[in-house]
């Protein structure tokens, strides 16, 4: 039996370890740094580094690394050993405060979107003491932020930390207006539910599309898909459960509260939900989770696919980003309260979010945009590319009554007066039924469902924090001006007005339906179907203003991020197209040709028998199959040649033009080629098909 409490966090240099191992004074100043964001004194840093090193060595570490999250969306690490040569030829294990605080990795190969000139390849990493160091594979990993030499953020973490500061500042202003003076800090909290697929490693290794693109570019549907709904929450098979057991243990060691695991809707698809944490921790933990999932799967002879759409025709994978705000006293500010006072405060936070999502819909789409996620958003799958907010029927009615000044049936006094009436208790269950909404209020938090399974959650949470900070700031300005005496009236007006002006973003119906698409258009909501449609919106004037005003990104940083995202989209489509050409030319066409050759041989010998011996031998199957396959083969060849010509074009005006070209010309050509090849797959003998098929991959584990 695993002793979970003993295992949990055993590889983490957490608060308990620090308290135990650091001199009292050192521990105290480190805490001050963490709480107030002060600069760390070098003598303190030296002591922390020494204690950290001793602890890590006891855990079997020989190296350390500044662990950071460059714009690739993954994590990066460069290992340095603790070894320090001594004059007598021996070696000591050393680690200084300087090494702890700052690193200077050669950053020239990380995407910078033009921020870092090649002659100044250096970047630097700086310790983020709010996230604990940990030991992984014999390496002490120190969570860090990653910047260019000029101080521009080159990573996902820095803007996220900046946005957490902003929302703290603005939320505190609001709390103060409500007379709450004890709260010192406000955090956003996140629990990111991670979906993934598991496939057998031997099968994976035989598919170039999985190896190069992490998704299948060809593949006829298996006879059975997810139509029976028999996988969702189904019994977990032994091989999977052995994987999950080890995954949990590895995550627990690293202090990740992995809690819920279950089979998802699609066959071979699963989900792991952690217990929520402060947003930057949740972001680090999600990165660790993705990495450990991949490693543990390998050990069990499987490959973990984090791509948003590994298989056509079955659900893709996302990451449900549960988001809330909480005070340092542990009060969840999105929890409807029990008193009129708490209710009023809750409604204000709720309205701030509604207003923010409405005003910055495009940003919500931009922050989840990627080539992989385009297969989910804007396609015939959850959630749609149109951003809307679901609040549930009960709360929708409350908002409606407030706006109209109508009596509310669920309220004792009948009327809903903010700051006076008590909100009806809203049963949590009734808030979570709509699974088609991209952004749903689920009782005491919002769940953003559009984040892609392979994406870092930093981008989405940076946007959520920032828009919320902006709206809370605007609300605080207005309410502060009104003064204490008129506070209630000002609050009532503000909430009413906000509902009136922004209710178009509220939608409780079926987000997948065509009716909604039309309705959303009438309401003037954005419908940015692809990454190429969405990315330019990042640079809209209102968005630049939002981020620069709050100090989240400089305009230069925004332009660099736009360039990186566009470049990455273009590269992904290019790699996919090349992989298709490669597979079609070297594997599919030769295999079909061989099978057609076999059919032709059999056909001619059957005809020969008929003619020479005079027995009538039927050869309909060979003839028909051969005819159809030959036609399809010719068609596929033409399509491959066309795709080759298309990908050879390089004279695009700029990256955006290239993106549009990929979206409008290359992807449709890829889809055409796939259709033909999948049709051939359906007609070819199974033992002659050059790689594993959907039925093999989705149902064999
Ligand atoms: P369900 O999806 O059934 O509603 P839960 O409500 O238990 O399940 O939570 C789903 C995810 O939301 C979990 O990862 C959980 O940690 C997270 N979560 C719960 N409360 C909060 C919160 N206040 N802030 C952020 N995430 C939360
Ligand atoms: Mg959920």
Tab-separated table of C-alpha atoms in Angstrom, residues 171-473:
chain	number	residue	atom	x	y	z
A	171	UNK	CA	-9.820	43.361	-6.297
A	172	UNK	CA	-8.464	44.797	-3.061
A	173	UNK	CA	-9.940	48.185	-4.015
A	174	UNK	CA	-13.349	46.571	-4.401
A	175	UNK	CA	-13.123	44.665	-1.132
A	176	UNK	CA	-12.196	47.842	0.646
A	177	UNK	CA	-15.322	49.519	-0.698
A	178	UNK	CA	-17.331	46.720	0.842
A	179	UNK	CA	-15.673	47.485	4.140
A	180	UNK	CA	-13.356	44.522	4.103
A	181	UNK	CA	-10.085	45.748	5.574
A	182	UNK	CA	-8.508	42.524	6.817
A	183	UNK	CA	-7.804	40.999	3.430
A	184	UNK	CA	-4.198	41.546	2.410
A	185	UNK	CA	-4.013	39.588	-0.775
A	186	UNK	CA	-6.326	38.307	-3.470
A	187	UNK	CA	-5.365	35.397	-5.688
A	188	UNK	CA	-6.928	33.739	-8.633
A	189	UNK	CA	-7.189	29.991	-8.345
A	190	UNK	CA	-7.209	27.422	-11.109
A	191	UNK	CA	-7.932	23.737	-11.459
A	192	UNK	CA	-7.154	22.519	-14.971
A	193	UNK	CA	-8.808	19.243	-15.928
A	194	UNK	CA	-6.533	17.550	-18.444
A	195	UNK	CA	-7.832	15.284	-21.216
A	196	UNK	CA	-5.562	12.896	-23.103
A	197	UNK	CA	-5.470	9.782	-25.255
A	198	UNK	CA	-3.373	6.668	-24.728
A	199	UNK	CA	-2.240	4.535	-27.660
A	200	UNK	CA	-0.089	1.459	-27.792
A	201	UNK	CA	3.498	2.391	-28.401
A	202	UNK	CA	4.140	-0.254	-31.088
A	203	UNK	CA	1.227	1.044	-33.101
A	204	UNK	CA	2.271	4.632	-32.574
A	205	UNK	CA	5.782	3.898	-33.804
A	206	UNK	CA	4.387	2.659	-37.088
A	207	UNK	CA	2.554	5.877	-37.883
A	208	UNK	CA	4.603	8.787	-39.170
A	209	UNK	CA	1.721	11.197	-38.696
A	210	UNK	CA	1.624	10.444	-34.988
A	211	UNK	CA	5.392	10.652	-34.711
A	212	UNK	CA	5.731	13.974	-36.534
A	213	UNK	CA	2.409	15.667	-35.910
A	214	UNK	CA	0.958	13.931	-32.835
A	215	UNK	CA	-2.274	13.443	-34.715
A	216	UNK	CA	-3.491	11.105	-37.433
A	217	UNK	CA	-3.589	12.726	-40.859
A	218	UNK	CA	-5.174	9.681	-42.458
A	219	UNK	CA	-7.550	7.060	-41.159
A	220	UNK	CA	-10.948	5.737	-42.076
A	221	UNK	CA	-13.350	5.543	-39.154
A	222	UNK	CA	-13.476	2.288	-37.227
A	223	UNK	CA	-16.749	0.345	-37.411
A	224	UNK	CA	-17.404	1.576	-33.900
A	225	UNK	CA	-16.780	5.076	-32.608
A	226	UNK	CA	-18.091	6.725	-29.458
A	227	UNK	CA	-21.768	6.425	-30.414
A	228	UNK	CA	-22.533	3.897	-27.698
A	229	UNK	CA	-21.228	6.221	-24.972
A	230	UNK	CA	-19.872	3.119	-23.319
A	231	UNK	CA	-16.435	4.501	-22.588
A	232	UNK	CA	-17.431	7.585	-20.625
A	233	UNK	CA	-16.875	6.888	-16.934
A	234	UNK	CA	-16.586	3.197	-17.877
A	235	UNK	CA	-14.613	0.671	-15.850
A	236	UNK	CA	-10.914	1.388	-16.222
A	237	UNK	CA	-8.988	-1.464	-17.852
A	238	UNK	CA	-6.061	-3.038	-15.968
A	239	UNK	CA	-3.362	-1.652	-18.245
A	240	UNK	CA	-4.757	1.853	-17.935
A	241	UNK	CA	-5.288	1.579	-14.237
A	242	UNK	CA	-1.665	0.485	-13.736
A	243	UNK	CA	-0.654	3.576	-15.687
A	244	UNK	CA	-2.926	5.824	-13.648
A	245	UNK	CA	-1.645	4.428	-10.386
A	246	UNK	CA	1.943	5.195	-11.261
A	247	UNK	CA	0.996	8.563	-12.728
A	248	UNK	CA	-0.749	9.545	-9.513
A	249	UNK	CA	2.186	8.491	-7.393
A	250	UNK	CA	4.688	10.382	-9.502
A	251	UNK	CA	2.496	13.473	-9.397
A	252	UNK	CA	1.926	13.210	-5.677
A	253	UNK	CA	5.678	13.052	-5.108
A	254	UNK	CA	5.938	16.322	-7.001
A	255	UNK	CA	3.215	17.900	-4.911
A	256	UNK	CA	0.531	17.831	-7.595
A	257	UNK	CA	-2.852	17.094	-6.077
A	258	UNK	CA	-4.060	14.676	-8.745
A	259	UNK	CA	-7.522	13.768	-7.635
A	260	UNK	CA	-10.118	12.601	-10.106
A	261	UNK	CA	-9.470	10.254	-12.986
A	262	UNK	CA	-11.943	8.786	-15.396
A	263	UNK	CA	-12.490	7.556	-18.918
A	264	UNK	CA	-13.689	10.249	-21.280
A	265	UNK	CA	-16.302	10.193	-24.017
A	266	UNK	CA	-14.031	8.966	-26.808
A	267	UNK	CA	-12.546	5.476	-26.729
A	268	UNK	CA	-8.948	5.518	-25.422
A	269	UNK	CA	-9.538	8.982	-23.976
A	270	UNK	CA	-9.100	9.818	-20.319
A	271	UNK	CA	-9.073	12.758	-17.966
A	272	UNK	CA	-7.162	13.762	-14.885
A	273	UNK	CA	-8.336	16.568	-12.636
A	274	UNK	CA	-6.128	18.119	-9.980
A	275	UNK	CA	-7.265	19.984	-6.906
A	276	UNK	CA	-7.098	23.662	-7.685
A	277	UNK	CA	-4.172	25.866	-6.691
A	278	UNK	CA	-3.047	29.463	-7.011
A	279	UNK	CA	-2.894	30.224	-10.713
A	280	UNK	CA	0.863	30.294	-11.237
A	281	UNK	CA	1.237	27.062	-9.277
A	282	UNK	CA	-1.602	25.493	-11.214
A	283	UNK	CA	0.173	26.496	-14.389
A	284	UNK	CA	3.463	24.910	-13.280
A	285	UNK	CA	1.628	21.824	-12.091
A	286	UNK	CA	-0.202	21.413	-15.355
A	287	UNK	CA	3.126	21.495	-17.202
A	288	UNK	CA	4.512	18.881	-14.831
A	289	UNK	CA	1.375	16.817	-15.272
A	290	UNK	CA	1.662	16.777	-19.054
A	291	UNK	CA	5.324	15.823	-18.886
A	292	UNK	CA	4.845	13.044	-16.334
A	293	UNK	CA	1.874	11.666	-18.285
A	294	UNK	CA	4.080	11.240	-21.315
A	295	UNK	CA	6.933	9.674	-19.364
A	296	UNK	CA	4.802	7.230	-17.411
A	297	UNK	CA	2.883	6.182	-20.534
A	298	UNK	CA	6.185	5.264	-22.219
A	299	UNK	CA	7.111	3.096	-19.259
A	300	UNK	CA	3.851	1.227	-19.708
A	301	UNK	CA	4.384	0.624	-23.417
A	302	UNK	CA	2.015	3.380	-24.426
A	303	UNK	CA	2.170	6.898	-25.777
A	304	UNK	CA	0.175	9.726	-24.264
A	305	UNK	CA	-1.299	11.990	-26.934
A	306	UNK	CA	-1.993	15.521	-25.772
A	307	UNK	CA	-2.941	16.823	-29.210
A	308	UNK	CA	-6.343	18.505	-29.445
A	309	UNK	CA	-7.525	16.200	-32.205
A	310	UNK	CA	-5.564	12.977	-32.570
A	311	UNK	CA	-8.420	11.137	-34.313
A	312	UNK	CA	-11.004	12.330	-36.789
A	313	UNK	CA	-14.576	11.469	-35.958
A	314	UNK	CA	-14.176	11.062	-32.210
A	315	UNK	CA	-14.021	13.831	-29.622
A	316	UNK	CA	-10.858	15.830	-29.314
A	317	UNK	CA	-9.148	16.789	-26.064
A	318	UNK	CA	-9.345	19.989	-24.140
A	319	UNK	CA	-8.421	21.370	-20.833
A	320	UNK	CA	-11.226	22.698	-18.675
A	321	UNK	CA	-9.769	25.675	-16.933
A	322	UNK	CA	-11.695	26.201	-13.697
A	323	UNK	CA	-11.042	29.706	-12.495
A	324	UNK	CA	-11.995	31.668	-9.413
A	325	UNK	CA	-10.773	34.446	-7.124
A	326	UNK	CA	-10.073	34.016	-3.501
A	327	UNK	CA	-8.785	36.081	-0.600
A	328	UNK	CA	-5.843	35.164	1.602
A	329	UNK	CA	-8.437	34.239	4.228
A	330	UNK	CA	-9.693	31.570	1.849
A	331	UNK	CA	-12.964	33.280	0.885
A	332	UNK	CA	-14.034	32.432	-2.637
A	333	UNK	CA	-15.253	35.696	-4.141
A	334	UNK	CA	-17.355	33.890	-6.725
A	335	UNK	CA	-19.322	32.067	-4.076
A	336	UNK	CA	-22.836	33.489	-3.802
A	337	UNK	CA	-23.130	34.523	-0.192
A	338	UNK	CA	-25.759	34.108	2.466
A	339	UNK	CA	-26.221	37.731	3.453
A	340	UNK	CA	-27.357	40.682	1.317
A	341	UNK	CA	-23.931	42.177	1.751
A	342	UNK	CA	-22.117	39.092	0.470
A	343	UNK	CA	-24.622	38.751	-2.352
A	344	UNK	CA	-24.000	42.258	-3.526
A	345	UNK	CA	-20.282	41.675	-3.583
A	346	UNK	CA	-20.742	38.402	-5.435
A	347	UNK	CA	-22.970	40.034	-8.032
A	348	UNK	CA	-20.409	42.717	-8.586
A	349	UNK	CA	-17.651	40.193	-9.280
A	350	UNK	CA	-19.992	38.199	-11.494
A	351	UNK	CA	-20.916	41.287	-13.495
A	352	UNK	CA	-17.297	42.296	-13.843
A	353	UNK	CA	-16.597	38.952	-15.456
A	354	UNK	CA	-19.613	39.161	-17.748
A	355	UNK	CA	-18.603	42.641	-18.871
A	356	UNK	CA	-14.994	41.586	-19.353
A	357	UNK	CA	-15.856	38.575	-21.474
A	358	UNK	CA	-18.201	40.635	-23.612
A	359	UNK	CA	-15.739	43.446	-24.193
A	360	UNK	CA	-12.773	41.162	-24.805
A	361	UNK	CA	-14.397	38.208	-26.575
A	362	UNK	CA	-11.737	38.221	-29.256
A	363	UNK	CA	-8.968	37.937	-26.684
A	364	UNK	CA	-10.682	34.931	-25.165
A	365	UNK	CA	-10.517	33.289	-28.582
A	366	UNK	CA	-6.950	34.427	-29.279
A	367	UNK	CA	-5.601	32.954	-26.070
A	368	UNK	CA	-6.698	29.454	-27.050
A	369	UNK	CA	-5.834	29.726	-30.746
A	370	UNK	CA	-3.585	27.074	-32.263
A	371	UNK	CA	-3.564	24.883	-35.342
A	372	UNK	CA	-4.469	21.897	-33.193
A	373	UNK	CA	-7.292	23.611	-31.335
A	374	UNK	CA	-8.867	24.768	-34.623
A	375	UNK	CA	-10.092	21.199	-35.010
A	376	UNK	CA	-12.221	21.680	-31.910
A	377	UNK	CA	-13.222	25.345	-31.876
A	378	UNK	CA	-15.200	26.390	-34.883
A	379	UNK	CA	-15.485	22.833	-36.054
A	380	UNK	CA	-18.425	20.609	-35.273
A	381	UNK	CA	-17.237	20.013	-31.771
A	382	UNK	CA	-17.272	21.390	-28.264
A	383	UNK	CA	-16.937	24.197	-27.514
A	384	UNK	CA	-17.818	26.606	-30.328
A	385	UNK	CA	-15.559	29.429	-31.477
A	386	UNK	CA	-18.191	31.930	-30.432
A	387	UNK	CA	-17.454	33.046	-26.903
A	388	UNK	CA	-20.468	33.287	-24.630
A	389	UNK	CA	-21.155	32.989	-20.921
A	390	UNK	CA	-23.437	30.435	-19.328
A	391	UNK	CA	-24.799	31.317	-15.888
A	392	UNK	CA	-27.547	28.744	-15.549
A	393	UNK	CA	-31.283	29.322	-15.520
A	394	UNK	CA	-31.599	30.392	-11.877
A	395	UNK	CA	-28.930	33.014	-11.986
A	396	UNK	CA	-30.062	34.183	-15.416
A	397	UNK	CA	-33.485	34.823	-13.956
A	398	UNK	CA	-32.003	36.722	-11.039
A	399	UNK	CA	-30.022	38.932	-13.406
A	400	UNK	CA	-33.100	39.441	-15.505
A	401	UNK	CA	-35.154	40.546	-12.528
A	402	UNK	CA	-32.466	42.925	-11.368
A	403	UNK	CA	-32.232	44.505	-14.781
A	404	UNK	CA	-35.971	44.897	-15.203
A	405	UNK	CA	-36.695	45.690	-11.576
A	406	UNK	CA	-39.159	42.803	-11.687
A	407	UNK	CA	-40.130	40.777	-8.627
A	408	UNK	CA	-38.218	37.569	-8.315
A	409	UNK	CA	-40.222	34.482	-7.468
A	410	UNK	CA	-37.430	32.815	-5.513
A	411	UNK	CA	-36.900	35.784	-3.215
A	412	UNK	CA	-38.758	36.183	0.077
A	413	UNK	CA	-39.519	39.844	-0.404
A	414	UNK	CA	-40.265	39.278	-4.063
A	415	UNK	CA	-38.003	42.110	-5.113
A	416	UNK	CA	-34.321	41.857	-5.848
A	417	UNK	CA	-32.590	44.807	-4.366
A	418	UNK	CA	-28.872	44.589	-4.292
A	419	UNK	CA	-27.373	45.055	-0.907
A	420	UNK	CA	-30.788	44.527	0.655
A	421	UNK	CA	-32.340	41.309	-0.569
A	422	UNK	CA	-30.857	37.892	-0.072
A	423	UNK	CA	-30.084	35.970	-3.219
A	424	UNK	CA	-31.970	32.745	-3.501
A	425	UNK	CA	-29.650	29.857	-2.867
A	426	UNK	CA	-28.545	28.602	-6.201
A	427	UNK	CA	-28.213	24.835	-6.223
A	428	UNK	CA	-24.800	23.970	-7.574
A	429	UNK	CA	-26.102	21.086	-9.627
A	430	UNK	CA	-28.371	23.195	-11.723
A	431	UNK	CA	-25.479	25.341	-12.862
A	432	UNK	CA	-23.404	22.718	-14.565
A	433	UNK	CA	-25.679	20.995	-17.010
A	434	UNK	CA	-24.777	22.877	-20.110
A	435	UNK	CA	-21.686	21.251	-21.577
A	436	UNK	CA	-21.846	23.172	-24.821
A	437	UNK	CA	-20.911	26.511	-23.353
A	438	UNK	CA	-17.327	27.673	-23.710
A	439	UNK	CA	-17.451	29.672	-20.496
A	440	UNK	CA	-19.740	28.442	-17.787
A	441	UNK	CA	-20.394	29.615	-14.276
A	442	UNK	CA	-20.449	26.411	-12.250
A	443	UNK	CA	-21.681	27.535	-8.864
A	444	UNK	CA	-18.564	29.119	-7.382
A	445	UNK	CA	-16.142	29.367	-10.296
A	446	UNK	CA	-16.013	29.822	-14.030
A	447	UNK	CA	-15.016	26.973	-16.255
A	448	UNK	CA	-13.291	27.973	-19.470
A	449	UNK	CA	-13.583	24.959	-21.719
A	450	UNK	CA	-11.908	26.163	-24.866
A	451	UNK	CA	-8.301	25.712	-23.800
A	452	UNK	CA	-6.598	23.053	-25.925
A	453	UNK	CA	-5.271	19.919	-24.285
A	454	UNK	CA	-1.670	20.542	-25.296
A	455	UNK	CA	-1.633	24.264	-24.565
A	456	UNK	CA	-0.111	26.008	-21.612
A	457	UNK	CA	-2.882	27.407	-19.432
A	458	UNK	CA	-0.830	30.544	-18.829
A	459	UNK	CA	-2.216	32.414	-21.847
A	460	UNK	CA	-5.866	31.887	-20.991
A	461	UNK	CA	-5.370	32.800	-17.352
A	462	UNK	CA	-3.346	35.876	-18.179
A	463	UNK	CA	-6.321	37.079	-20.208
A	464	UNK	CA	-8.872	36.150	-17.541
A	465	UNK	CA	-6.902	37.883	-14.812
A	466	UNK	CA	-6.281	40.977	-16.898
A	467	UNK	CA	-9.810	41.549	-18.125
A	468	UNK	CA	-11.104	40.999	-14.634
A	469	UNK	CA	-8.558	43.472	-13.251
A	470	UNK	CA	-9.622	45.998	-15.869
A	471	UNK	CA	-13.332	45.700	-15.072
A	472	UNK	CA	-12.833	45.686	-11.314
A	473	UNK	CA	-10.689	48.792	-11.719
